[in-house]
Short mmCIF file of C-alpha atoms in Angstrom, two decimals:
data_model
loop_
_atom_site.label_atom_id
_atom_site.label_comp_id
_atom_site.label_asym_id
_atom_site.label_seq_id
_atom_site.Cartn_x
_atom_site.Cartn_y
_atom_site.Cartn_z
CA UNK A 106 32.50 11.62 -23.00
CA UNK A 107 32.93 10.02 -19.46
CA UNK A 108 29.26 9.86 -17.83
CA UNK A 109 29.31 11.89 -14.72
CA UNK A 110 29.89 11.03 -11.15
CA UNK A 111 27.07 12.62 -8.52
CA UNK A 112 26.44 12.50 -5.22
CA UNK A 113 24.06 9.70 -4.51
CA UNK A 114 21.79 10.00 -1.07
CA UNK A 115 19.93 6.92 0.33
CA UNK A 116 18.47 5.61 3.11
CA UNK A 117 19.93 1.94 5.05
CA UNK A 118 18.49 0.27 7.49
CA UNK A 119 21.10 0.10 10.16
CA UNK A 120 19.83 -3.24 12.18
CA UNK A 121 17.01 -5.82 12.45
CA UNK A 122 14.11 -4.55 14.38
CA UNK A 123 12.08 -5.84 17.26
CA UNK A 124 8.80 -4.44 18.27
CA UNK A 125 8.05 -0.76 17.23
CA UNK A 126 10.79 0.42 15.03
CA UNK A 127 12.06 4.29 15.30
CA UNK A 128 13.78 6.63 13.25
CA UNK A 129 17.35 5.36 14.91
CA UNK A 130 16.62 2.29 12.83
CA UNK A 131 17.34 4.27 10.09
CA UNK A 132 20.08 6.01 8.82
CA UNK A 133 20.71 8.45 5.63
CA UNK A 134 24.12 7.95 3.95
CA UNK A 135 25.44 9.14 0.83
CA UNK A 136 27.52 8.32 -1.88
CA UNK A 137 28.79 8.52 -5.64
CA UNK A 138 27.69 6.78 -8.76
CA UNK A 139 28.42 7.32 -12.27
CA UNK A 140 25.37 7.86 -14.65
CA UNK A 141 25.87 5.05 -16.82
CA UNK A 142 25.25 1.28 -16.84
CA UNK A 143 27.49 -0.94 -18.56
CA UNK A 144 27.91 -1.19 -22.40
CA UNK A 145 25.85 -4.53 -23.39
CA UNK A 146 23.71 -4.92 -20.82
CA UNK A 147 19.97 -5.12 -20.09
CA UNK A 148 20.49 -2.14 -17.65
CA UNK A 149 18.25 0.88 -16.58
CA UNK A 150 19.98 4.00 -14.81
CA UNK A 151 16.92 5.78 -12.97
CA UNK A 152 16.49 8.82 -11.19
CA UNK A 153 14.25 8.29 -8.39
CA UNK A 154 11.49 10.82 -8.08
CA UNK A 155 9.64 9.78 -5.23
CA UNK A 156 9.40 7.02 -2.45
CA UNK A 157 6.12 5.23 -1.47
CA UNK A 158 6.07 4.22 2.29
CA UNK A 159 3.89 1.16 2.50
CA UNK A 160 3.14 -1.24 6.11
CA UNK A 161 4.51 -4.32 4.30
CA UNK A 162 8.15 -2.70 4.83
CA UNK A 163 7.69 -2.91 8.61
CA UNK A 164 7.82 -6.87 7.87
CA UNK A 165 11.17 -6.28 5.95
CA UNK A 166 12.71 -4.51 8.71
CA UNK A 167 12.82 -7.85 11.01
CA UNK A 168 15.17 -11.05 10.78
CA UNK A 169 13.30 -14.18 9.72
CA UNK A 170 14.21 -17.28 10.43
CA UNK A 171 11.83 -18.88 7.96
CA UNK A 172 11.19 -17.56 4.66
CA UNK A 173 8.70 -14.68 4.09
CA UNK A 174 6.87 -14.05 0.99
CA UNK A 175 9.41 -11.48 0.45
CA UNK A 176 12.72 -10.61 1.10
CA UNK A 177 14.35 -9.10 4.30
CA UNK A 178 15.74 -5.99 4.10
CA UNK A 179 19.93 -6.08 4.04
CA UNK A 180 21.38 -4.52 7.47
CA UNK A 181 23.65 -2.03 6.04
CA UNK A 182 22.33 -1.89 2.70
CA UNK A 183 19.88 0.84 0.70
CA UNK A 184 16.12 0.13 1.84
CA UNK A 185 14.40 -1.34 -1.73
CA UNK A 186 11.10 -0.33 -2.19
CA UNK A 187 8.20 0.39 -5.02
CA UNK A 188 8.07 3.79 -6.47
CA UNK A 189 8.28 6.10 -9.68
CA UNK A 190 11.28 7.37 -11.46
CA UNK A 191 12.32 8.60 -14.59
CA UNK A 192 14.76 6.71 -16.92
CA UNK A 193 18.27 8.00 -17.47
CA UNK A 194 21.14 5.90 -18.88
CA UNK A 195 19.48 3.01 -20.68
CA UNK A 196 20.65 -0.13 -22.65
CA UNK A 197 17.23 -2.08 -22.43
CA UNK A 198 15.55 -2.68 -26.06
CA UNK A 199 12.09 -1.46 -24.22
CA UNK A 200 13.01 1.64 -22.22
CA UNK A 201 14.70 5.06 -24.07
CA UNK A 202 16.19 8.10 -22.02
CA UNK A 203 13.41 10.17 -20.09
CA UNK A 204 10.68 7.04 -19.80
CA UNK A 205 8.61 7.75 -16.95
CA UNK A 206 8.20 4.21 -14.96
CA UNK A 207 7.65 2.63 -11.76
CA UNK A 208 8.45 -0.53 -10.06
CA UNK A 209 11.27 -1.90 -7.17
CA UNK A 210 14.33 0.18 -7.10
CA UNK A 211 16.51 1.79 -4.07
CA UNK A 212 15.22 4.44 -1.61
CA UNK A 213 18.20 6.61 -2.77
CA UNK A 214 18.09 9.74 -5.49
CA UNK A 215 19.30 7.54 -8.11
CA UNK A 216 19.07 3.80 -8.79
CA UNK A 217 20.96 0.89 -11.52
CA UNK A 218 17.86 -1.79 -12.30
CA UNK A 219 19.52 -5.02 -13.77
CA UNK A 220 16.33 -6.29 -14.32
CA UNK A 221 13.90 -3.62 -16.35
CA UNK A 222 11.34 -6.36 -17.37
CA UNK A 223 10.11 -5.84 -13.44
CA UNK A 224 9.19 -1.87 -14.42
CA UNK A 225 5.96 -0.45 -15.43
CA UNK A 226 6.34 1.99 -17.92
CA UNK A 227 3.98 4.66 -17.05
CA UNK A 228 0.82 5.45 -19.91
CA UNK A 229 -0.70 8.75 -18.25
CA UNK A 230 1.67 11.03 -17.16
CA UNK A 231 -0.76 13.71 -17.55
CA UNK A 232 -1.99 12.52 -14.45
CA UNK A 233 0.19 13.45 -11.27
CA UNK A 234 3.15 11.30 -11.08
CA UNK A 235 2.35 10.81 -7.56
CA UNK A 236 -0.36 8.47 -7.94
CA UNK A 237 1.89 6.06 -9.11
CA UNK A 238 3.20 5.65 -5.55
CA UNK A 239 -0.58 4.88 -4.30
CA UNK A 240 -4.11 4.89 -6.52
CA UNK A 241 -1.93 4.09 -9.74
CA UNK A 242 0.54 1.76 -8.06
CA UNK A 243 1.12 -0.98 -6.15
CA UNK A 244 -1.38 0.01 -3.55
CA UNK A 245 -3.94 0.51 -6.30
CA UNK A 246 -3.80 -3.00 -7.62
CA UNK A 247 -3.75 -4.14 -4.52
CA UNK A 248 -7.44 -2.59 -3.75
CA UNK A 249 -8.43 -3.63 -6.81
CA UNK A 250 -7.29 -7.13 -6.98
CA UNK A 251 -8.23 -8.16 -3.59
CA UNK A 252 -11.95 -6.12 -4.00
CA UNK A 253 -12.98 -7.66 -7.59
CA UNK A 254 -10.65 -10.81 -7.46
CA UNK A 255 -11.03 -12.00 -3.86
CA UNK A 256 -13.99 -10.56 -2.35
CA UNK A 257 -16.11 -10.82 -5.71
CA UNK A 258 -18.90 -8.39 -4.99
CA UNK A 259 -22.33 -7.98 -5.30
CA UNK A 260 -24.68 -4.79 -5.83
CA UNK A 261 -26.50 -4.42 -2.58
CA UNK A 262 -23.66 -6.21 -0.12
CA UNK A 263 -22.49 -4.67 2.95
CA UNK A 264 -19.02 -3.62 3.04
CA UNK A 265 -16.19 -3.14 6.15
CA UNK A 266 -12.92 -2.03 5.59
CA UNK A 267 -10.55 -1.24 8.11
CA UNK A 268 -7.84 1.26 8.15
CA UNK A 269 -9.71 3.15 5.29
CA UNK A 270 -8.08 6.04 5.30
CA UNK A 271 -5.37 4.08 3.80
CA UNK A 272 -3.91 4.29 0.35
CA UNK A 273 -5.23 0.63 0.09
CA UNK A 274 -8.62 1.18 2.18
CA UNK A 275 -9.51 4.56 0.56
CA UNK A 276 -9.67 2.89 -2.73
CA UNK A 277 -11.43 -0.32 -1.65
CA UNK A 278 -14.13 1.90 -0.51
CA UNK A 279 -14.62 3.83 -3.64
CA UNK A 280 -14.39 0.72 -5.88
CA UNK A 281 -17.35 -0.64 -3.90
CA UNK A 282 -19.60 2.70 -3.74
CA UNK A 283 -19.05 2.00 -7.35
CA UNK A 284 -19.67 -1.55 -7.37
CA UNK A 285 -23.17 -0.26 -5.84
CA UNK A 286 -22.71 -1.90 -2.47
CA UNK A 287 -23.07 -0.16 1.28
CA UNK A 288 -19.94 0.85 2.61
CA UNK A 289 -18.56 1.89 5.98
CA UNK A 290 -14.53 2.42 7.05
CA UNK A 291 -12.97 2.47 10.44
CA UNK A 292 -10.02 4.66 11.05
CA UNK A 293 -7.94 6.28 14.27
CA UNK A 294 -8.93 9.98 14.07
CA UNK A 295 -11.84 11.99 13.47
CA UNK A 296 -10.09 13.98 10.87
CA UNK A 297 -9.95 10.59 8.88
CA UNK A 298 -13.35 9.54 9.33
CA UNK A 299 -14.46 13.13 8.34
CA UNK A 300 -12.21 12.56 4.87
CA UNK A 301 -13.69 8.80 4.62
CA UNK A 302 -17.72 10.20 4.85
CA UNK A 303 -16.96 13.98 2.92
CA UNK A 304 -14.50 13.35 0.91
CA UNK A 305 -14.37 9.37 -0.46
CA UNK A 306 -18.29 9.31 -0.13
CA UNK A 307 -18.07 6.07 2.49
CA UNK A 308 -22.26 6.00 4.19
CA UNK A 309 -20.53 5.48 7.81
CA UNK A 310 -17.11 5.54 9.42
CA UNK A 311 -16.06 5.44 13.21
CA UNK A 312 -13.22 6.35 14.95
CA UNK A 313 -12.08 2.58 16.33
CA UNK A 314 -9.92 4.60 19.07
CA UNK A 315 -13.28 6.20 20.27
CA UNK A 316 -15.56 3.15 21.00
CA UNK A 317 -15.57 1.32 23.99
CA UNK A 318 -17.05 -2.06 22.47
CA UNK A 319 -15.91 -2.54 18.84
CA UNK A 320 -18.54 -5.41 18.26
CA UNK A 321 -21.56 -2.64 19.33
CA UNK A 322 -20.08 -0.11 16.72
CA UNK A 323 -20.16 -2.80 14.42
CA UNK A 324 -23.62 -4.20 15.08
CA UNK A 325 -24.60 0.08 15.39
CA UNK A 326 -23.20 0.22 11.92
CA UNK A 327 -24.04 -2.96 10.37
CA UNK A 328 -27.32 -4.20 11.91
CA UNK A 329 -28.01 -6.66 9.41
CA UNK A 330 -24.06 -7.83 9.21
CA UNK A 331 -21.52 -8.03 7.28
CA UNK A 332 -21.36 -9.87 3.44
CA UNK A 333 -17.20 -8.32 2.89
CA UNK A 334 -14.62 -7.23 5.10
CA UNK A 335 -11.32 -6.50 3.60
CA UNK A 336 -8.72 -6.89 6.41
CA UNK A 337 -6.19 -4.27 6.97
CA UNK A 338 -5.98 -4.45 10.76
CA UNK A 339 -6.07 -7.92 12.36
CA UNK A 340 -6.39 -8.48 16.39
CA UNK A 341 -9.26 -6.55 18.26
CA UNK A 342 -10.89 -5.65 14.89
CA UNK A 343 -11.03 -9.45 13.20
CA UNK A 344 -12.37 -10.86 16.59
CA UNK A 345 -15.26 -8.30 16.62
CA UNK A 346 -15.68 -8.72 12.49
CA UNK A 347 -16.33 -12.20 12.76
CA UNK A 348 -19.42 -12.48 14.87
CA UNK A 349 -20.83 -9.92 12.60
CA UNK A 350 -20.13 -11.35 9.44
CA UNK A 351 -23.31 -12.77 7.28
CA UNK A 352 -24.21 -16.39 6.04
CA UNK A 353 -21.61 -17.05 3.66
CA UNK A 354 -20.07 -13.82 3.92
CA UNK A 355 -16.12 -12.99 2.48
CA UNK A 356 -13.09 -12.08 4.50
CA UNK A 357 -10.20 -10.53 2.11
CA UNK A 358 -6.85 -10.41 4.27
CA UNK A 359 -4.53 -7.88 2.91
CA UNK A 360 -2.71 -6.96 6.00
CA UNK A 361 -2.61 -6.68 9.97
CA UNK A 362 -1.11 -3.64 10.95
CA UNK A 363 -2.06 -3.86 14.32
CA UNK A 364 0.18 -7.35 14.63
CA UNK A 365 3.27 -5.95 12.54
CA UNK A 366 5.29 -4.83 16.03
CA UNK A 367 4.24 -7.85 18.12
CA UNK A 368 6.86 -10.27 19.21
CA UNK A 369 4.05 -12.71 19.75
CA UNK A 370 0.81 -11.89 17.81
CA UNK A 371 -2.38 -11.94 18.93
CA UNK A 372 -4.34 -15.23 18.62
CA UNK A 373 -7.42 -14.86 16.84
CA UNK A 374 -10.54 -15.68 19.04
CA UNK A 375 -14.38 -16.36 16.93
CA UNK A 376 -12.70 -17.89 14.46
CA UNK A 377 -15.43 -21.09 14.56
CA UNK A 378 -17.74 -18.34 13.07
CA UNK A 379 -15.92 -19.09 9.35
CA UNK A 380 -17.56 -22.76 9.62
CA UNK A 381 -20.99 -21.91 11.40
CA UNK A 382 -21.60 -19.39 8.82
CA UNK A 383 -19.47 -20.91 5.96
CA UNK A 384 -17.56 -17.50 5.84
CA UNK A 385 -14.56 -17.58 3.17
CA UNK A 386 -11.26 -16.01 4.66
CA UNK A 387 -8.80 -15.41 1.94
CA UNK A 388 -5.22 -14.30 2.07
CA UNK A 389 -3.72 -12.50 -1.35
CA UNK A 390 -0.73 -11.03 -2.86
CA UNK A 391 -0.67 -8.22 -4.93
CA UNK A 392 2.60 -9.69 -7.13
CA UNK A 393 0.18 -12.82 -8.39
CA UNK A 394 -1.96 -9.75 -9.72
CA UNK A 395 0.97 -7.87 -12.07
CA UNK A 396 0.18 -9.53 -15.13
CA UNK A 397 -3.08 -7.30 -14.96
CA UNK A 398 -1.87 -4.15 -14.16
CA UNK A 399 -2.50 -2.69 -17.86
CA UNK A 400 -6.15 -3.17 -17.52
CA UNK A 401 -6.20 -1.86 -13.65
CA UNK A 402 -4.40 1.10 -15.01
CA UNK A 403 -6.52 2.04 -17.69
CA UNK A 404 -9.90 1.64 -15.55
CA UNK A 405 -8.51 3.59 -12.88
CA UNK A 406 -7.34 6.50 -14.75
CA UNK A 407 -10.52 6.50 -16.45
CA UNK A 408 -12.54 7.37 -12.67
CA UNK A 409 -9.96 9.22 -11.45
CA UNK A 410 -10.62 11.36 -15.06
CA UNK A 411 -14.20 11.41 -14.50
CA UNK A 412 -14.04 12.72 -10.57
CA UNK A 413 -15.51 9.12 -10.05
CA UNK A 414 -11.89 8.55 -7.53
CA UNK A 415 -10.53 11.02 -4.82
CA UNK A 416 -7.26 10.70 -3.98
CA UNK A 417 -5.38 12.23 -0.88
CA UNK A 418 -1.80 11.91 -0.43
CA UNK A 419 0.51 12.44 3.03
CA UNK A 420 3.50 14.14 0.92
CA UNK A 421 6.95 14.61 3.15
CA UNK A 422 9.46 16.36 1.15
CA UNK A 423 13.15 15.13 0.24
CA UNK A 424 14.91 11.92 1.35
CA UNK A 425 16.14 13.01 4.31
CA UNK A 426 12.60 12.80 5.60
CA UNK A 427 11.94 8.97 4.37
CA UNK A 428 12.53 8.14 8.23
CA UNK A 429 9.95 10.62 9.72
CA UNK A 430 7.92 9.78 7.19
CA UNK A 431 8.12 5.79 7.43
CA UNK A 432 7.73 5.39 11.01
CA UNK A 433 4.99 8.01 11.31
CA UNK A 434 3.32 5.09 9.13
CA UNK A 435 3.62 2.53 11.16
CA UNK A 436 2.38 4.67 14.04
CA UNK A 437 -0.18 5.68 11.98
CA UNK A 438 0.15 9.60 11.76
CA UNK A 439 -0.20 9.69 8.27
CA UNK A 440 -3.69 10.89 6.48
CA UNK A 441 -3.88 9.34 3.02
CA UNK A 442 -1.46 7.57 0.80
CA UNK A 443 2.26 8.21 2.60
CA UNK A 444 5.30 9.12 -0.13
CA UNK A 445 8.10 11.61 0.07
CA UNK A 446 9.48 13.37 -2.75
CA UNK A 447 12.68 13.18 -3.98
CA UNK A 448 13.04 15.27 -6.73
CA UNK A 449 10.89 17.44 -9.05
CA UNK A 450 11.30 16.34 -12.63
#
């Protein structure tokens, strides 16, 4: 029997941007495909179940003219990005029909992956499939890589994290209540520092849009300084951090929101405070970390299990909101972990 044809909605980005992108960026299309992959190959056909909005995509969305650590997005072409699905069609040895897996595929309802070694077949779908667009995914190993891998830390040390209420930052901040160190998040509404103090269990937060003189919240929050900061924000914040920082204390740099819609970023002033207090400042990528992801999984089901991890999520619903949805993001509307679904299993 001939594998049926379907309609096929996805999401394009329709030219390079410069400085804050908008929904007109963006454009929903649709198509057909057939719900097969060709006899012989290594092939995956996937239905697409939800997509994770992440601020590393706001980097994708502009023309480089030197290489990036990863790709451009294609002018014209479906928007690819990390998120769940469930397998259809298959031909790979490791993958049979209904596998529940995540990894790179299109922002469109369903997806052909010539290269299934790059999925993650998911082990606890007991938990919701959700997660595996945030705590469980690629923003969970990035928390967890760049806490225990790059910031190495202590019982007793003295924790920042900026833009906490983030997928990434909620997590950080859990990992090290856990870790047994004292933590406190910044973030750009009161509703989100009330979630990062009631409901993640962070000692302080403050609303960064509220104070006056980030370095005084900082020293009124940290009066004996800083031993980790893991960087989410970059500009205004990283120039107060660094005065604040502790002897020999650890800067993790995961992102820099704040710089993402700059056409010229902002330089970084203090930075002679890495040598006078021998501060290591530390850039990482979550795709060096993959290999690991089996353990990463496994612990963090295990908390999230035992009520040890809260999760909250930003859910849009259906793909014709992925543009609401992705440049509320970058605006930073969004409470919790950002994804839209795109269908219900």
């Amino acid at each position: 029997m001939a594998a049926a044809e379907v309609s096929n909605k996805g999401v394009i980005l329709k030219q390079f941007v410069t400085g804050c992108p908008t929904e007109d960026d963006l454009e929903l299309v649709t198509g057909v495909v057939r719900l097969a992959v060709p006899p012989g190959s290594a092939s995956v056909m996937v239905k697409n179940l939800y997509v994770s909005c992440d601020p590393y995509m706001r980097n994708r969305m502009s023309e480089h003219n030197e290489a990036s650590y990863i790709e451009q997005f294609v002018p014209g072409e479906v928007l690819v990005l990390y998120h769940p699905k469930q397998g259809g069609s298959i031909w790979a040895p490791d993958f049979k029909s209904g596998d529940l897996v995540w990894g790179m595929s299109g922002c469109e309802e369903y997806t052909l992956i010539t290269d299934p070694e790059s999925l993650f077949k998911i082990n606890h779908p007991e938990l919701p499939l959700s997660y595996y667009t945030g705590v469980l995914g690629m923003a969970g190993l990035t928390a967890y890589a760049g806490f225990f891998d790059v910031s190495k830390p202590k019982q007793g040390d003295y924790v920042f994290i900026s833009s906490a209420s983030g997928a990434v930052g909620q997590l950080v901040g859990q990992l090290a209540k856990i870790t047994g160190c004292y933590v406190v998040g910044s973030a750009g509404s009161d509703e989100k520092v009330n979630i990062l103090k009631t409901k993640f269990g962070f000692d302080d937060a403050f609303n960064y849009k509220k104070e006056e003189d980030l370095n005084a919240a900082l020293k009124r929050c940290f009066p004996q300084g800083i031993d980790i900061y893991f960087e989410n924000v970059g500009g205004a914040m990283l120039a107060a951090v660094l005065p604040n920082m502790r002897m020999n204390g650890r800067i993790t740099v995961c992102g820099m929101i704040s710089q993402y819609n700059l056409e010229q970023p902002n330089g970084a002033p203090n930075l002679f405070c890495l040598v006078a207090k021998r501060i290591r400042m530390e850039g990482f990528m979550v795709l060096d970390y993959f290999g690991t992801y089996n353990k990463f999984e496994e612990e963090i089901a295990g908390y999230l299990k035992e009520g040890k991890i809260s999760v909250v999520e930003d859910v849009a619903e259906g793909i014709e909101n992925v543009s609401t949805a992705l440049i509320g993001l970058f605006s930073r509307h969004n409470i919790g972990k950002q994804l839209v679904t795109i269908a219900h299993e």
